[in-house]
Tab-separated table of C-alpha atoms in Angstrom:
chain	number	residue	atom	x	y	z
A	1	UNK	CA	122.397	54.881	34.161
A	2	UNK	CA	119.193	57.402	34.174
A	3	UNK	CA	117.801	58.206	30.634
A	4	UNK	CA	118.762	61.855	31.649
A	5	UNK	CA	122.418	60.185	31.334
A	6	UNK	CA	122.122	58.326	28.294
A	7	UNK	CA	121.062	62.007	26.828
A	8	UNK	CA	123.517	63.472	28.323
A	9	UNK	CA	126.373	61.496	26.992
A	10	UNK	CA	124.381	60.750	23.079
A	11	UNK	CA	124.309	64.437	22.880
A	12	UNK	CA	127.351	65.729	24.723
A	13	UNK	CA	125.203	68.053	26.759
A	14	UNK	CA	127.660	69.148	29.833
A	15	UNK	CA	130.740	67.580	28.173
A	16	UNK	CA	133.818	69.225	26.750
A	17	UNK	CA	132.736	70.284	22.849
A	18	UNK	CA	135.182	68.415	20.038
A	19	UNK	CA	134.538	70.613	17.116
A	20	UNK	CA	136.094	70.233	13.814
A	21	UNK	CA	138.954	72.741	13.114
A	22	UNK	CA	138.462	75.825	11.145
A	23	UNK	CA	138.506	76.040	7.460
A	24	UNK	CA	142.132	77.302	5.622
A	25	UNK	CA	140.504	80.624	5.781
A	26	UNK	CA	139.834	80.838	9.442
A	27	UNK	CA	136.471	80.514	9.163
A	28	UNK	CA	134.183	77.515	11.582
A	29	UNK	CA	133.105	74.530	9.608
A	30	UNK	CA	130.964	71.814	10.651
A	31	UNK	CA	132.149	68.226	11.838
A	32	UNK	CA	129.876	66.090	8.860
A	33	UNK	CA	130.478	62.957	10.932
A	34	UNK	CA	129.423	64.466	14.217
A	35	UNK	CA	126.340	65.633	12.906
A	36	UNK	CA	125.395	62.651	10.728
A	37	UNK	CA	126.102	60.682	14.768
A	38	UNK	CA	124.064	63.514	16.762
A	39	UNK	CA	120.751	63.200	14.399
A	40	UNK	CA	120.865	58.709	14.454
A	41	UNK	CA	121.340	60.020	18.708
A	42	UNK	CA	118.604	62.010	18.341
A	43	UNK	CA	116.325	59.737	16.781
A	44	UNK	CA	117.083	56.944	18.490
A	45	UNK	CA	116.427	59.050	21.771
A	46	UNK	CA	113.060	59.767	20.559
A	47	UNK	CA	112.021	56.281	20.266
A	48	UNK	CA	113.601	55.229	23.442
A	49	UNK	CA	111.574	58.235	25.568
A	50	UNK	CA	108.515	57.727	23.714
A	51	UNK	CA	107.448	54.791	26.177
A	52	UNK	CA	107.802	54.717	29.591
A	53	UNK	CA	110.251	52.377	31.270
A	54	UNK	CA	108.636	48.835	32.001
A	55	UNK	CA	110.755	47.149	35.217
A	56	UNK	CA	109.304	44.186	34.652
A	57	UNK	CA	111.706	43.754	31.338
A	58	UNK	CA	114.287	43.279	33.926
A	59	UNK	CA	113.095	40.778	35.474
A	60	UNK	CA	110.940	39.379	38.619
A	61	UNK	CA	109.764	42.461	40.694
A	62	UNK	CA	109.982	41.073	44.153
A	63	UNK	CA	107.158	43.293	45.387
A	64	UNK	CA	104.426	41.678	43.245
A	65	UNK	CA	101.853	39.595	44.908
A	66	UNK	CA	102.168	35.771	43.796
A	67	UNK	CA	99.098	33.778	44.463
A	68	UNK	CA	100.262	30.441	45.801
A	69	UNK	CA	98.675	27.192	46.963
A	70	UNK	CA	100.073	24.601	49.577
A	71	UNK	CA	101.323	21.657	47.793
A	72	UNK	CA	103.070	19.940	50.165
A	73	UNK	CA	103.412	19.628	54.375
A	74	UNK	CA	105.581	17.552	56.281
A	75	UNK	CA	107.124	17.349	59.688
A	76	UNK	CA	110.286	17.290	60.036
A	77	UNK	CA	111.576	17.169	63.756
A	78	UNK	CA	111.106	14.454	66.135
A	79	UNK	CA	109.138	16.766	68.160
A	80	UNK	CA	106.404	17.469	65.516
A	81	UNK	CA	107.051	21.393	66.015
A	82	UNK	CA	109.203	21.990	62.979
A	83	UNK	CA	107.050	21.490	59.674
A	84	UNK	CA	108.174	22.401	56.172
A	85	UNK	CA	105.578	23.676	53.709
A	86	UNK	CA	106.276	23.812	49.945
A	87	UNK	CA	104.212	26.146	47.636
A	88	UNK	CA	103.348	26.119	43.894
A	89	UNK	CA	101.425	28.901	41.711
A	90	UNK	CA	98.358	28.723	41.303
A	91	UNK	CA	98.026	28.378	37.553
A	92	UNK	CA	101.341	26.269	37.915
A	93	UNK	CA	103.643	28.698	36.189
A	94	UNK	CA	107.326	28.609	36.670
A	95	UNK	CA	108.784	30.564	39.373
A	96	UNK	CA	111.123	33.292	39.916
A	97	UNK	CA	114.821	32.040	40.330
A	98	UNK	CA	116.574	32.650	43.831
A	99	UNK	CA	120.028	31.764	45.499
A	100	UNK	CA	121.170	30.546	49.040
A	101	UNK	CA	119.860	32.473	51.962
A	102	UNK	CA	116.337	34.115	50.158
A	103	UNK	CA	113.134	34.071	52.180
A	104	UNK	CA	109.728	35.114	51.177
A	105	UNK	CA	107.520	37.573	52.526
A	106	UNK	CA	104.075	35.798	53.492
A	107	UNK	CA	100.930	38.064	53.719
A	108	UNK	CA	98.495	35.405	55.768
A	109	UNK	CA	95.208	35.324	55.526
A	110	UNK	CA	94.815	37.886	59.451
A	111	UNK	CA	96.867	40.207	58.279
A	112	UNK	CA	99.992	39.534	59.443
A	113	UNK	CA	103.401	39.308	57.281
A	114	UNK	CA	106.556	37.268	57.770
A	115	UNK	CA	109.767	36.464	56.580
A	116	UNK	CA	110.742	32.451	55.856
A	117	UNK	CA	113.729	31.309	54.508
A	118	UNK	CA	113.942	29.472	51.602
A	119	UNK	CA	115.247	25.907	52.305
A	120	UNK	CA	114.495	24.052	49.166
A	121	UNK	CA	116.364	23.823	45.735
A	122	UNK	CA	117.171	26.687	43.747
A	123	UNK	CA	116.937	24.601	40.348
A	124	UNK	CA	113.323	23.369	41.132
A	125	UNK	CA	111.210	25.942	39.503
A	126	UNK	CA	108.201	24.583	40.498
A	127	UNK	CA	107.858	24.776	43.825
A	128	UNK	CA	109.733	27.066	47.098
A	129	UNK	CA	110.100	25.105	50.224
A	130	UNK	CA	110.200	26.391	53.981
A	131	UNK	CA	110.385	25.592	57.378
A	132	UNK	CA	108.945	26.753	60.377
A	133	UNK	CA	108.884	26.158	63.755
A	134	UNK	CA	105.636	26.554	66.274
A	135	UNK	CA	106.168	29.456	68.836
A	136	UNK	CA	102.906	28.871	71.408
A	137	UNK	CA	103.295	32.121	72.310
A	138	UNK	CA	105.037	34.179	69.967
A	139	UNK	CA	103.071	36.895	67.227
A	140	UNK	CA	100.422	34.358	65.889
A	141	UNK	CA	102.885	33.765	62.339
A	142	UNK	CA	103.881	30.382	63.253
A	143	UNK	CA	100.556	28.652	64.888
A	144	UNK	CA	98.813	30.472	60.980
A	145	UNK	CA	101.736	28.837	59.230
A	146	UNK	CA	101.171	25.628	61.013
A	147	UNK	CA	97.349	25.218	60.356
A	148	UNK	CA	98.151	25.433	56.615
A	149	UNK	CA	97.192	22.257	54.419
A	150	UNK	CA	97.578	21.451	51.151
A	151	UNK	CA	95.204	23.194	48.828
A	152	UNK	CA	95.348	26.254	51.209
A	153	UNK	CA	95.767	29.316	48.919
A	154	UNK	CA	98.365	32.016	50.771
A	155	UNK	CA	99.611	35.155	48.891
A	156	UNK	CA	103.501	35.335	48.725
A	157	UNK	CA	106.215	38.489	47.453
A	158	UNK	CA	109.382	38.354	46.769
A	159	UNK	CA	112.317	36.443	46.396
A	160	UNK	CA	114.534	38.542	48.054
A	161	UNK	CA	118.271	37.850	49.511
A	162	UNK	CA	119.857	39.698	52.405
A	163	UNK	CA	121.994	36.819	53.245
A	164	UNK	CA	123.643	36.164	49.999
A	165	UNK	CA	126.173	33.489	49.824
A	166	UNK	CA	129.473	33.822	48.135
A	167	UNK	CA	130.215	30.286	46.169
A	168	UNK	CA	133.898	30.355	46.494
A	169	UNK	CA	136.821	29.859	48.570
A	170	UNK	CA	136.518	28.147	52.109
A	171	UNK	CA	133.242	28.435	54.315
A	172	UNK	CA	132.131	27.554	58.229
A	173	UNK	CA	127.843	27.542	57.895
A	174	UNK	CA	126.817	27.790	62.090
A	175	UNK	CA	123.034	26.810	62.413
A	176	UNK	CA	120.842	27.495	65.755
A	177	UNK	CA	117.750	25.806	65.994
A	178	UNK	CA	115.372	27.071	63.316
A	179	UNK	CA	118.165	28.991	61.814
A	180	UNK	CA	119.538	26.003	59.472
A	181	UNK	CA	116.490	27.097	57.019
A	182	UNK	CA	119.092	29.342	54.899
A	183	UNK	CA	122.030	27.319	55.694
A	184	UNK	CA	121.199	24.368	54.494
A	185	UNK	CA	120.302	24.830	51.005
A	186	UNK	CA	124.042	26.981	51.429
A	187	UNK	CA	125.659	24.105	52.416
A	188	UNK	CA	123.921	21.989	49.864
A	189	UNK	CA	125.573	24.465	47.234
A	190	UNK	CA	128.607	24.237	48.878
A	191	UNK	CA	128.642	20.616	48.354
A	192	UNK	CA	127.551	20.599	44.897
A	193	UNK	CA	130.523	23.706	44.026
A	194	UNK	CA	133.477	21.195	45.365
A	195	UNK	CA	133.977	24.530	47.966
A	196	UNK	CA	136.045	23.803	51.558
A	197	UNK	CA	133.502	23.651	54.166
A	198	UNK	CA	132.782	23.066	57.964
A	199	UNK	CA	128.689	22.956	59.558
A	200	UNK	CA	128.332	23.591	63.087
A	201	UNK	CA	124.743	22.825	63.926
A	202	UNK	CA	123.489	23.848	67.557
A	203	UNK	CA	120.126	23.063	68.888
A	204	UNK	CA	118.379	22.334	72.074
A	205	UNK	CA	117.972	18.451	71.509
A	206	UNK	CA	118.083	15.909	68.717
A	207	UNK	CA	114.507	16.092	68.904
A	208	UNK	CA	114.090	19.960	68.153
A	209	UNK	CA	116.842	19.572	65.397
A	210	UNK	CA	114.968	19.778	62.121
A	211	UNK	CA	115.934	17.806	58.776
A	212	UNK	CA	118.565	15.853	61.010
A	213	UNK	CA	118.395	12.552	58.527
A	214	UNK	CA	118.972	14.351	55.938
A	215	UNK	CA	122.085	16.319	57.472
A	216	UNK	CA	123.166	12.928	58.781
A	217	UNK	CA	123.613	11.614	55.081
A	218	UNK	CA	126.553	14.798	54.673
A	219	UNK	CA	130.027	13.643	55.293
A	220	UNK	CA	131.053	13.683	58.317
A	221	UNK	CA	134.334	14.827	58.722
A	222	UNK	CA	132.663	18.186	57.996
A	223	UNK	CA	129.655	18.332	59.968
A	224	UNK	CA	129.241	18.417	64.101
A	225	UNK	CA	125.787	18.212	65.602
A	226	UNK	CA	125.920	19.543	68.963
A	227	UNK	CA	122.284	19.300	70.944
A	228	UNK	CA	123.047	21.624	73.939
A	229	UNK	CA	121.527	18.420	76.315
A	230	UNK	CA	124.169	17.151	75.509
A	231	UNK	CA	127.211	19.061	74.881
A	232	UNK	CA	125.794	22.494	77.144
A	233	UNK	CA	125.214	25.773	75.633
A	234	UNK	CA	128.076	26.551	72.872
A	235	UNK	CA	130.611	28.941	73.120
A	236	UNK	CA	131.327	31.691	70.238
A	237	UNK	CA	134.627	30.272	70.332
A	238	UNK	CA	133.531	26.242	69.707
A	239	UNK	CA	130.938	27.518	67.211
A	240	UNK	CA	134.098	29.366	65.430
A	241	UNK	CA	136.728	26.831	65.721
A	242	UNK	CA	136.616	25.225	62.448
A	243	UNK	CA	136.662	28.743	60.555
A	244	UNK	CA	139.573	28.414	57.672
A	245	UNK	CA	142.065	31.191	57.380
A	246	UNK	CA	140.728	33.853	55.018
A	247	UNK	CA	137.257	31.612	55.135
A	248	UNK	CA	134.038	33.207	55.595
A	249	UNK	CA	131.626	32.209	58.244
A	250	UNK	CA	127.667	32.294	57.583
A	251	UNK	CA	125.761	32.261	60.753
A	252	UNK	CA	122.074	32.121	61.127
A	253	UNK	CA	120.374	31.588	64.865
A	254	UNK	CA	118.731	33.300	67.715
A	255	UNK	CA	120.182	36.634	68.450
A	256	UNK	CA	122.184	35.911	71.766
A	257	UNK	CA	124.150	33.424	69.469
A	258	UNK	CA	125.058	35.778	66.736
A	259	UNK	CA	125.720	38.638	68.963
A	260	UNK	CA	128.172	36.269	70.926
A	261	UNK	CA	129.602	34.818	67.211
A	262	UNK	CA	129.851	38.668	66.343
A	263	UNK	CA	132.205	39.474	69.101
A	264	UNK	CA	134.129	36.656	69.395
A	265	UNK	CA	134.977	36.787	65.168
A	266	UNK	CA	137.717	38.950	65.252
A	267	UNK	CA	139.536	36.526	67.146
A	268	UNK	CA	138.530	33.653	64.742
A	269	UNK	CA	141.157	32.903	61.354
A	270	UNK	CA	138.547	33.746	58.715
A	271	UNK	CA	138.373	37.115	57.270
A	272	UNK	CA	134.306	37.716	56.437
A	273	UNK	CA	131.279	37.416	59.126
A	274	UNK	CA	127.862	36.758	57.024
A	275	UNK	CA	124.819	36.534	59.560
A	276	UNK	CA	120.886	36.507	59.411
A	277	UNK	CA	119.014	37.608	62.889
A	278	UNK	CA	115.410	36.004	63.656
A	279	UNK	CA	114.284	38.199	66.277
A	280	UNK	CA	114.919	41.774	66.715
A	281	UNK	CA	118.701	43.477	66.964
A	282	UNK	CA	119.632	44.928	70.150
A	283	UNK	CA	119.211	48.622	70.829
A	284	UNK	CA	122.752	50.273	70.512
A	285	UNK	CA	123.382	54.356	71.517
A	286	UNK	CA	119.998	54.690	72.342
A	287	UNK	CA	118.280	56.795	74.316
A	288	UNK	CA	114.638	57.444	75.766
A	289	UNK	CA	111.922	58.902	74.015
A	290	UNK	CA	108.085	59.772	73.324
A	291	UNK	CA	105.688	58.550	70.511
A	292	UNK	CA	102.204	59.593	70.609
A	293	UNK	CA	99.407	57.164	68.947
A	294	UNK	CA	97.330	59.903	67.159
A	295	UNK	CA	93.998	57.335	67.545
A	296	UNK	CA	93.913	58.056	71.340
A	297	UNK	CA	96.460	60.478	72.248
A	298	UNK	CA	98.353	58.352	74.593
A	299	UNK	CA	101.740	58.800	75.210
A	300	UNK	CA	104.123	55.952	75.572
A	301	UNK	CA	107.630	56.459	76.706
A	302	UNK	CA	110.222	54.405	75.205
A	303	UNK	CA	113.229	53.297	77.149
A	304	UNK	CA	116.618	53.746	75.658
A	305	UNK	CA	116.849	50.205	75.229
A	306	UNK	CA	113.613	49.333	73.328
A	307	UNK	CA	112.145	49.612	70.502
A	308	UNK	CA	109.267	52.181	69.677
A	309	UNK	CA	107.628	49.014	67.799
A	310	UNK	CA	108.414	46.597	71.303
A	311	UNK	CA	106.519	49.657	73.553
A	312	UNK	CA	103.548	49.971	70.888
A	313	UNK	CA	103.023	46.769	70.526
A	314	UNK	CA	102.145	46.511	74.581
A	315	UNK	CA	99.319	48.574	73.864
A	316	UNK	CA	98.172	48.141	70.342
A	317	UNK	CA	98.649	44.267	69.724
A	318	UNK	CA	97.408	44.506	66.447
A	319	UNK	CA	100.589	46.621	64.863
A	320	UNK	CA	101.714	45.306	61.764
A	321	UNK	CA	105.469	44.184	61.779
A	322	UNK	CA	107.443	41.215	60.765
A	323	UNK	CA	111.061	41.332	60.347
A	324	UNK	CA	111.779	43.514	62.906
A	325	UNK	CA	115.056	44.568	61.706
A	326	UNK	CA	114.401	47.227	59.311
A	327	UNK	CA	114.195	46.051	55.823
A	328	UNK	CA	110.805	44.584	55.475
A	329	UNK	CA	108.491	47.729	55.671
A	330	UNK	CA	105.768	46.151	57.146
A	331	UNK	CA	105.968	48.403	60.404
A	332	UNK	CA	106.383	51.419	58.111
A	333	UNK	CA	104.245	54.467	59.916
A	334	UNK	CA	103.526	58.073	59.101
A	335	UNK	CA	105.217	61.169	61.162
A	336	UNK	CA	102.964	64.046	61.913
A	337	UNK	CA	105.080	65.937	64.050
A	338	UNK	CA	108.658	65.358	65.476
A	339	UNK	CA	112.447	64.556	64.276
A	340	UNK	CA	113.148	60.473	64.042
A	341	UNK	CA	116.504	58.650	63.854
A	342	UNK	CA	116.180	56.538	60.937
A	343	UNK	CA	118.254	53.215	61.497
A	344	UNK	CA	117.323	51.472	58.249
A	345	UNK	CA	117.709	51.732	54.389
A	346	UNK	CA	114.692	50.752	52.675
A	347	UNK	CA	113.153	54.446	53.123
A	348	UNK	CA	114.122	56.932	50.386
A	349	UNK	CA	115.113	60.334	51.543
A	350	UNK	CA	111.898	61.625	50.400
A	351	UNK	CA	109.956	58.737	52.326
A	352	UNK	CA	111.961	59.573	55.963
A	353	UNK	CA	110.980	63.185	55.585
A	354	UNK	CA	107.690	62.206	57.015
A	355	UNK	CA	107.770	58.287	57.789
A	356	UNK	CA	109.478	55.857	59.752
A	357	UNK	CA	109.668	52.040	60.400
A	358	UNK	CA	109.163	52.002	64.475
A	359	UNK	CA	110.797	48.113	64.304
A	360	UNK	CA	114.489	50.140	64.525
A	361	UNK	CA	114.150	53.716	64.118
A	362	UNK	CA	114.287	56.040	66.850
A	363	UNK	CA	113.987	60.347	67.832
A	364	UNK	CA	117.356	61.070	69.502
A	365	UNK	CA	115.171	62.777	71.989
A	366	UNK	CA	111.736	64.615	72.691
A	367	UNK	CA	108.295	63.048	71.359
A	368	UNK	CA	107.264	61.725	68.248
A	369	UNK	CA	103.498	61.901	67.059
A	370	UNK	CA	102.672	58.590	64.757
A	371	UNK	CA	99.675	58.476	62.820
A	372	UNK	CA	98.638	54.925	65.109
């Protein structure tokens, strides 16, 4: 509720008045408990608007910076490509709290920011765990993340969750690859709850397969490991077939899986799809457009299955982006002339007046100029 609120409904402003009736003579006379409760409203209203409101009374403010150290670095696939870092503060305070399926945002040391998944224990205060795998030739994030030691000070925001995790009734967790980062401290808490759940765990070998010895150690009557050498490439409808009626089923992967667990669901028993995407969405009702990078005046046309940020970043490298979906901000660009197609909700109205995030937004058609 806005303080304009709380005025309104201390003071009855804009509500229905409840005056006292009239005296035996007809005439008006005053309500001496309503006044005696409008002057404690008014006073108290004075107090409360003589400060300005402080967020951080209400807790951890995911957008402020934490300085962080490396505490901690250890591999943890056969193949030595998966490592999993853990962090502390650097004057060893307590950290913020977080649930199942939080990730960080990482602002390294050449600029670039990216998303991680938490994958440690939400009790343990002291430190947040992740994992991450080396991409030779992806953005640059992972090989950065990778040449971290211990003692290596990084700069961290959030916790933030948009993959929360719903401790009750029956669950199926479905894993690709690097993807078991925010399922497995799920299925740890589904463990600890006493909940009903399945783990479907796909990956290109036992080798690439990250924290295997510990998933190993689950019971399993509820777990199935399936390396694609040697079961082939799943199916939406294997990776679905342990879903309970009226279950839920988190999935977390590359994007051809979830787009394949996405259609296949409604065929599945359970009743709610949960899913994190690494990688960018595909491009749905597009069409093609123009931006123009105000730096050089070069046009680029975007194809109506791209993304403004996937044609930009052909011919400025540098562009900052991260999650590529929409809700990080990091890709966040000013519009100096032209009509976009916002696809995402972390602008305000205000804010898409005359900025977009390129990573998912679009112009239904003609040419958009970006200040680039």
């Amino acid at each position: 509720m806005k303080l304009s609120q709380v005025r309104e409904v201390l003071t009855g402003q804009g509500l229905p008045r409840h005056d006292a009736p009239p005296d035996i003579k007809g005439r008006p006379r005053p309500d001496r408990a309503m006044r005696i409760t409008e002057a404690v409203a008014a006073k108290y209203l004075r107090v409360l608007t003589a400060y300005e409101y402080d967020p951080g009374v209400a807790g951890h403010n995911p957008d402020v910076a934490m300085k962080m150290v490396v505490s901690q670095r250890d591999v943890v696939a056969l193949d030595e490509n998966v490592v999993q870092l853990r962090f502390e503060a650097e004057d060893g305070a307590e950290l913020p709290a977080w649930q199942p399926g939080s990730h960080l945002d990482f602002h390294l040391p050449s600029g670039l920011r990216r998303q991680y998944s938490l994958c440690g224990d939400p009790s343990d205060r002291t430190g947040y765990s992740i994992a991450v795998r080396r991409i030779p030739d992806g953005g640059g994030g992972s090989l950065e993340m990778h040449a971290l030691e211990p003692g290596a000070p990084v700069t961290v925001r959030g916790p933030r969750n948009g993959f929360p995790f719903v401790g009750e009734g029956s669950a199926l967790f479905v894993a690709g690859g690097i993807g078991i980062t925010p399922i497995l401290a799920m299925v740890r808490a589904a463990r600890d709850l006493g909940m009903d759940w399945q783990f479907v765990y796909s990956g290109r070998s036992r080798e690439s397969i990250p924290f295997l010895d510990e998933i190993e150690t689950f019971d399993r009557s509820r777990v199935f490991i399936r390396p694609d050498d040697e079961f082939g490439l799943p199916t939406a409808e294997e990776l679905l077939e342990r879903a309970a009626p009226g279950g839920a089923v988190y999935c977390c992967g590359p994007t051809p899986m979830l787009e394949s667990v996405r259609r296949a669901f409604p065929g599945s028993p359970a009743t709610a799809l949960h899913f994190e995407r690494f990688g960018a969405p595909p491009v749905l009702d597009g069409t093609e457009f123009e931006v123009q990078l105000l730096s050089t005046g070069e046009v680029l046309t975007v194809p109506a299955d791209e993304s403004a940020l996937t044609v930009i970043k052909k011919t400025m490298p540098g562009v900052g982006y991260s999650c590529q979906q929409g809700f990080c901000g990091t890709c966040r660009v000013k519009v100096l002339s032209g009509t976009p197609d916002h696809r995402e909700t972390r602008l305000t109205d205000a804010e898409q007046e005359n900025e977009m995030l390129i990573c998912v937004s679009r112009a239904d058609s003609g040419r958009l100029v970006l200040d680039l």
